[in-house]
mmCIF file of C-alpha atoms in Angstrom:
data_model
loop_
_atom_site.group_PDB
_atom_site.id
_atom_site.type_symbol
_atom_site.label_atom_id
_atom_site.label_comp_id
_atom_site.label_asym_id
_atom_site.label_seq_id
_atom_site.Cartn_x
_atom_site.Cartn_y
_atom_site.Cartn_z
ATOM 1 C CA ALA H 270 7.133 -6.421 -28.343
ATOM 2 C CA GLN H 271 8.632 -7.918 -31.447
ATOM 3 C CA LYS H 272 10.214 -5.774 -34.111
ATOM 4 C CA VAL H 273 11.985 -6.424 -37.390
ATOM 5 C CA THR H 274 14.036 -3.714 -39.042
ATOM 6 C CA GLN H 275 15.129 -3.755 -42.652
ATOM 7 C CA ALA H 276 17.007 -0.506 -42.995
ATOM 8 C CA GLN H 277 17.628 -0.855 -46.720
ATOM 9 C CA THR H 278 14.532 0.337 -48.523
ATOM 10 C CA GLU H 279 15.802 -0.190 -52.059
ATOM 11 C CA ILE H 280 18.940 -1.691 -53.520
ATOM 12 C CA SER H 281 20.041 -1.740 -57.145
ATOM 13 C CA VAL H 282 22.789 -4.003 -58.392
ATOM 14 C CA VAL H 283 24.092 -5.007 -61.774
ATOM 15 C CA GLU H 284 23.521 -8.596 -62.770
ATOM 16 C CA LYS H 285 26.137 -11.041 -61.440
ATOM 17 C CA GLU H 286 27.007 -8.824 -58.497
ATOM 18 C CA ASP H 287 26.626 -10.169 -54.971
ATOM 19 C CA VAL H 288 24.166 -8.405 -52.696
ATOM 20 C CA THR H 289 23.409 -8.660 -48.972
ATOM 21 C CA LEU H 290 20.052 -7.749 -47.483
ATOM 22 C CA ASP H 291 20.204 -6.768 -43.831
ATOM 23 C CA CYS H 292 17.741 -7.743 -41.131
ATOM 24 C CA VAL H 293 17.852 -6.803 -37.454
ATOM 25 C CA TYR H 294 15.243 -8.054 -35.025
ATOM 26 C CA GLU H 295 14.142 -7.359 -31.473
ATOM 27 C CA THR H 296 12.557 -9.835 -29.109
ATOM 28 C CA ARG H 297 12.732 -10.694 -25.443
ATOM 29 C CA ASP H 298 11.978 -14.329 -26.094
ATOM 30 C CA THR H 299 14.692 -16.957 -25.965
ATOM 31 C CA THR H 300 12.954 -19.209 -28.475
ATOM 32 C CA TYR H 301 11.753 -17.739 -31.733
ATOM 33 C CA TYR H 302 11.800 -18.302 -35.476
ATOM 34 C CA LEU H 303 13.140 -16.119 -38.248
ATOM 35 C CA PHE H 304 12.042 -16.175 -41.863
ATOM 36 C CA TRP H 305 12.798 -14.673 -45.229
ATOM 37 C CA TYR H 306 10.103 -14.314 -47.866
ATOM 38 C CA LYS H 307 10.331 -13.069 -51.444
ATOM 39 C CA GLN H 308 7.532 -11.036 -53.019
ATOM 40 C CA PRO H 309 7.939 -10.735 -56.794
ATOM 41 C CA PRO H 310 5.914 -8.195 -58.785
ATOM 42 C CA SER H 311 3.108 -10.739 -59.080
ATOM 43 C CA GLY H 312 2.485 -10.180 -55.366
ATOM 44 C CA GLU H 313 2.600 -13.686 -53.918
ATOM 45 C CA LEU H 314 4.866 -14.121 -50.912
ATOM 46 C CA VAL H 315 7.268 -16.995 -51.473
ATOM 47 C CA PHE H 316 8.831 -18.709 -48.477
ATOM 48 C CA LEU H 317 12.624 -18.911 -48.682
ATOM 49 C CA ILE H 318 13.968 -20.028 -45.315
ATOM 50 C CA ARG H 319 13.141 -20.556 -41.659
ATOM 51 C CA ARG H 320 15.712 -20.497 -38.874
ATOM 52 C CA ASN H 321 15.161 -21.486 -35.237
ATOM 53 C CA SER H 322 16.746 -19.320 -32.560
ATOM 54 C CA PHE H 323 18.658 -22.245 -31.099
ATOM 55 C CA ASP H 324 20.286 -23.081 -34.420
ATOM 56 C CA GLU H 325 22.888 -20.513 -35.404
ATOM 57 C CA GLN H 326 24.340 -22.583 -38.180
ATOM 58 C CA ASN H 327 24.503 -20.595 -41.381
ATOM 59 C CA GLU H 328 22.838 -22.032 -44.423
ATOM 60 C CA ILE H 329 23.525 -22.027 -48.117
ATOM 61 C CA SER H 330 21.043 -22.961 -50.809
ATOM 62 C CA GLY H 331 22.387 -22.514 -54.293
ATOM 63 C CA ARG H 332 23.066 -18.811 -54.798
ATOM 64 C CA TYR H 333 21.343 -17.930 -51.521
ATOM 65 C CA SER H 334 23.001 -17.885 -48.122
ATOM 66 C CA TRP H 335 21.893 -16.732 -44.702
ATOM 67 C CA ASN H 336 23.995 -15.479 -41.802
ATOM 68 C CA PHE H 337 22.276 -15.708 -38.406
ATOM 69 C CA GLN H 338 24.069 -13.999 -35.504
ATOM 70 C CA LYS H 339 22.253 -13.991 -32.199
ATOM 71 C CA SER H 340 24.881 -11.751 -30.610
ATOM 72 C CA THR H 341 23.913 -8.898 -32.923
ATOM 73 C CA SER H 342 20.267 -9.968 -33.441
ATOM 74 C CA SER H 343 20.810 -10.112 -37.164
ATOM 75 C CA PHE H 344 19.694 -12.490 -39.878
ATOM 76 C CA ASN H 345 21.211 -11.298 -43.135
ATOM 77 C CA PHE H 346 20.549 -12.719 -46.577
ATOM 78 C CA THR H 347 23.120 -12.810 -49.368
ATOM 79 C CA ILE H 348 22.447 -13.490 -53.031
ATOM 80 C CA THR H 349 25.550 -14.467 -54.964
ATOM 81 C CA ALA H 350 25.824 -13.718 -58.673
ATOM 82 C CA SER H 351 22.470 -11.951 -58.771
ATOM 83 C CA GLN H 352 20.102 -12.463 -61.674
ATOM 84 C CA VAL H 353 17.289 -10.365 -63.091
ATOM 85 C CA VAL H 354 14.791 -12.922 -61.753
ATOM 86 C CA ASP H 355 15.953 -12.039 -58.238
ATOM 87 C CA SER H 356 14.286 -8.635 -58.597
ATOM 88 C CA ALA H 357 11.605 -8.535 -55.911
ATOM 89 C CA VAL H 358 10.800 -7.233 -52.463
ATOM 90 C CA TYR H 359 12.348 -9.341 -49.743
ATOM 91 C CA PHE H 360 10.846 -9.526 -46.268
ATOM 92 C CA CYS H 361 12.484 -10.663 -43.071
ATOM 93 C CA ALA H 362 10.069 -11.864 -40.402
ATOM 94 C CA LEU H 363 9.934 -13.094 -36.812
ATOM 95 C CA ARG H 364 7.579 -15.410 -34.925
ATOM 96 C CA ARG H 365 7.580 -16.094 -31.202
ATOM 97 C CA SER H 366 7.545 -19.695 -30.105
ATOM 98 C CA GLY H 367 4.051 -20.672 -29.033
ATOM 99 C CA TYR H 368 2.411 -17.909 -31.058
ATOM 100 C CA GLN H 369 1.267 -17.832 -34.651
ATOM 101 C CA LYS H 370 1.507 -14.150 -35.465
ATOM 102 C CA VAL H 371 4.414 -13.387 -37.772
ATOM 103 C CA THR H 372 5.907 -9.905 -37.536
ATOM 104 C CA PHE H 373 7.324 -8.658 -40.813
ATOM 105 C CA GLY H 374 9.848 -5.975 -41.585
ATOM 106 C CA THR H 375 9.049 -3.274 -44.111
ATOM 107 C CA GLY H 376 10.918 -5.091 -46.855
ATOM 108 C CA THR H 377 13.859 -4.365 -49.118
ATOM 109 C CA LYS H 378 13.176 -3.836 -52.792
ATOM 110 C CA LEU H 379 15.952 -5.379 -54.861
ATOM 111 C CA GLN H 380 16.386 -4.402 -58.471
ATOM 112 C CA VAL H 381 18.853 -6.375 -60.540
ATOM 113 C CA ILE H 382 19.821 -4.515 -63.673
ATOM 114 C CA PRO H 383 20.840 -6.549 -66.715
ATOM 115 C CA ASP G 89 -0.036 -30.259 -54.349
ATOM 116 C CA THR G 90 -1.845 -26.964 -54.946
ATOM 117 C CA GLY G 91 -0.981 -23.861 -52.990
ATOM 118 C CA VAL G 92 -3.164 -21.387 -51.156
ATOM 119 C CA SER G 93 -5.781 -19.835 -53.423
ATOM 120 C CA GLN G 94 -7.720 -16.615 -52.947
ATOM 121 C CA ASP G 95 -10.745 -15.212 -54.671
ATOM 122 C CA PRO G 96 -11.224 -12.660 -56.072
ATOM 123 C CA ARG G 97 -7.763 -11.440 -56.971
ATOM 124 C CA HIS G 98 -8.970 -7.876 -57.354
ATOM 125 C CA LYS G 99 -11.976 -6.065 -55.942
ATOM 126 C CA ILE G 100 -13.034 -2.484 -56.531
ATOM 127 C CA THR G 101 -15.873 -1.200 -54.420
ATOM 128 C CA LYS G 102 -17.468 2.046 -53.377
ATOM 129 C CA ARG G 103 -17.136 3.363 -49.869
ATOM 130 C CA GLY G 104 -19.839 1.993 -47.626
ATOM 131 C CA GLN G 105 -20.307 -1.271 -49.493
ATOM 132 C CA ASN G 106 -19.647 -4.693 -47.973
ATOM 133 C CA VAL G 107 -17.087 -7.044 -49.482
ATOM 134 C CA THR G 108 -16.234 -10.689 -48.869
ATOM 135 C CA PHE G 109 -13.045 -12.522 -49.749
ATOM 136 C CA ARG G 110 -12.452 -16.245 -49.835
ATOM 137 C CA CYS G 111 -9.337 -18.247 -49.048
ATOM 138 C CA ASP G 112 -8.745 -21.934 -49.732
ATOM 139 C CA PRO G 113 -5.726 -23.249 -47.814
ATOM 140 C CA ILE G 114 -3.325 -25.983 -48.820
ATOM 141 C CA SER G 115 -5.237 -29.205 -48.352
ATOM 142 C CA GLU G 116 -4.834 -30.739 -44.895
ATOM 143 C CA HIS G 117 -3.399 -27.543 -43.442
ATOM 144 C CA ASN G 118 -5.313 -26.986 -40.234
ATOM 145 C CA ARG G 119 -4.124 -23.436 -39.557
ATOM 146 C CA LEU G 120 -5.231 -20.485 -41.627
ATOM 147 C CA TYR G 121 -4.172 -16.839 -41.328
ATOM 148 C CA TRP G 122 -5.252 -13.469 -42.648
ATOM 149 C CA TYR G 123 -2.854 -10.565 -43.116
ATOM 150 C CA ARG G 124 -3.217 -7.102 -44.579
ATOM 151 C CA GLN G 125 -0.502 -5.390 -46.581
ATOM 152 C CA THR G 126 -0.526 -1.725 -47.546
ATOM 153 C CA LEU G 127 1.750 -0.171 -50.118
ATOM 154 C CA GLY G 128 5.391 -0.133 -49.087
ATOM 155 C CA GLN G 129 4.782 -2.094 -45.902
ATOM 156 C CA GLY G 130 5.161 -5.656 -44.779
ATOM 157 C CA PRO G 131 2.120 -7.811 -44.112
ATOM 158 C CA GLU G 132 0.340 -7.172 -40.814
ATOM 159 C CA PHE G 133 -1.319 -9.996 -38.941
ATOM 160 C CA LEU G 134 -5.111 -9.838 -38.653
ATOM 161 C CA THR G 135 -6.300 -13.187 -37.342
ATOM 162 C CA TYR G 136 -5.763 -16.924 -37.370
ATOM 163 C CA PHE G 137 -7.784 -20.117 -37.155
ATOM 164 C CA GLN G 138 -6.936 -23.564 -36.027
ATOM 165 C CA ASN G 139 -9.548 -25.744 -37.675
ATOM 166 C CA GLU G 140 -12.840 -23.914 -37.082
ATOM 167 C CA ALA G 141 -11.696 -21.979 -34.042
ATOM 168 C CA GLN G 142 -10.566 -18.383 -34.334
ATOM 169 C CA LEU G 143 -7.772 -18.289 -31.783
ATOM 170 C CA GLU G 144 -6.156 -14.906 -32.193
ATOM 171 C CA LYS G 145 -7.326 -11.527 -33.427
ATOM 172 C CA SER G 146 -5.275 -8.391 -33.920
ATOM 173 C CA ARG G 147 -6.391 -5.004 -32.703
ATOM 174 C CA LEU G 148 -6.269 -4.065 -36.388
ATOM 175 C CA LEU G 149 -9.389 -6.167 -36.875
ATOM 176 C CA SER G 150 -12.074 -3.598 -36.174
ATOM 177 C CA ASP G 151 -15.744 -4.372 -35.608
ATOM 178 C CA ARG G 152 -16.353 -3.963 -39.325
ATOM 179 C CA PHE G 153 -14.165 -6.987 -40.050
ATOM 180 C CA SER G 154 -15.274 -10.549 -39.501
ATOM 181 C CA ALA G 155 -13.619 -13.804 -40.459
ATOM 182 C CA GLU G 156 -15.031 -17.296 -40.474
ATOM 183 C CA ARG G 157 -13.848 -20.785 -41.155
ATOM 184 C CA PRO G 158 -17.038 -22.776 -40.687
ATOM 185 C CA LYS G 159 -15.888 -26.268 -41.595
ATOM 186 C CA GLY G 160 -12.218 -25.930 -40.921
ATOM 187 C CA SER G 161 -11.397 -25.759 -44.606
ATOM 188 C CA PHE G 162 -11.880 -22.523 -46.553
ATOM 189 C CA SER G 163 -12.223 -19.163 -44.830
ATOM 190 C CA THR G 164 -13.993 -15.912 -45.607
ATOM 191 C CA LEU G 165 -13.072 -12.396 -44.585
ATOM 192 C CA GLU G 166 -15.871 -9.839 -44.699
ATOM 193 C CA ILE G 167 -15.483 -6.104 -44.431
ATOM 194 C CA GLN G 168 -18.661 -4.148 -43.754
ATOM 195 C CA ARG G 169 -19.162 -0.487 -44.617
ATOM 196 C CA THR G 170 -15.823 -0.245 -46.352
ATOM 197 C CA GLU G 171 -13.706 2.868 -45.944
ATOM 198 C CA GLN G 172 -10.954 4.205 -48.171
ATOM 199 C CA GLY G 173 -8.447 3.228 -45.495
ATOM 200 C CA ASP G 174 -9.372 -0.412 -46.059
ATOM 201 C CA SER G 175 -7.702 -0.319 -49.462
ATOM 202 C CA ALA G 176 -4.906 -2.873 -49.247
ATOM 203 C CA MET G 177 -3.804 -6.340 -50.265
ATOM 204 C CA TYR G 178 -5.424 -9.007 -48.118
ATOM 205 C CA LEU G 179 -3.234 -12.060 -47.836
ATOM 206 C CA CYS G 180 -4.175 -15.508 -46.663
ATOM 207 C CA ALA G 181 -1.702 -18.125 -45.452
ATOM 208 C CA SER G 182 -1.926 -21.657 -44.164
ATOM 209 C CA SER G 183 0.247 -24.029 -42.197
ATOM 210 C CA ASP G 184 0.215 -27.480 -40.685
ATOM 211 C CA ALA G 185 0.184 -27.576 -36.895
ATOM 212 C CA GLY G 186 2.191 -30.780 -36.957
ATOM 213 C CA GLY G 187 5.193 -28.831 -35.780
ATOM 214 C CA GLY G 188 8.712 -28.422 -37.082
ATOM 215 C CA TYR G 189 9.056 -26.911 -40.487
ATOM 216 C CA THR G 190 5.515 -27.904 -41.342
ATOM 217 C CA ASP G 191 4.352 -24.980 -39.227
ATOM 218 C CA THR G 192 5.768 -22.510 -41.726
ATOM 219 C CA GLN G 193 3.124 -20.222 -43.182
ATOM 220 C CA TYR G 194 2.618 -20.437 -46.936
ATOM 221 C CA PHE G 195 0.911 -17.505 -48.588
ATOM 222 C CA GLY G 196 -1.655 -17.135 -51.325
ATOM 223 C CA PRO G 197 -1.578 -14.539 -54.126
ATOM 224 C CA GLY G 198 -3.716 -12.078 -52.198
ATOM 225 C CA THR G 199 -6.861 -10.067 -52.917
ATOM 226 C CA ARG G 200 -6.234 -6.442 -53.792
ATOM 227 C CA LEU G 201 -9.049 -4.245 -52.508
ATOM 228 C CA THR G 202 -9.588 -0.730 -53.792
ATOM 229 C CA VAL G 203 -12.219 1.389 -52.064
ATOM 230 C CA LEU G 204 -13.305 4.412 -54.082
#
């Protein structure tokens, strides 16, 4: 069975602080895909990144960076110099290769205080 | 390039009534998905279509739920004899089965259902 754990339920930071959102996953598959989605108060899930299990290269996109470590089954997400617009619920998710079902974690609610 | 659209955005109904939601995927996306999200939880997979064919259904999809995608374009999700436990956000997503990053699921704004 697939499982995604986001242990941090809520995080509050002051604007311009860096913040890391943790994600730990469980799967027996050797090939899988990991995702991060953002859900602002409006409710629409916004795709942020996809990472294949065979590609452990970390990625940076502007103020966002992702650290994928297969050895610890973690796929953490860091926002540098946070902004109020980053306030949202962030979901980490997992999909098995060959299947379409995406398994989501319970989300981390990030509040950036001005 | 328009995104996934869903209609209605909000639905309030009385217990026992039937409701139907519509989802229009990103044009030319041949895969379409339905998820349900309750308060404080992540989305849970319900079902998915590739073109007209419904290829996977979750155990969450009880007999009161039915989904269709008759022409391989838009999809409908019907809930019969609604119960208060059906209150949730119903999310639709679509993807392109062309493989690679095109198979990423893109979500619509959701339909929030409240059953009184």
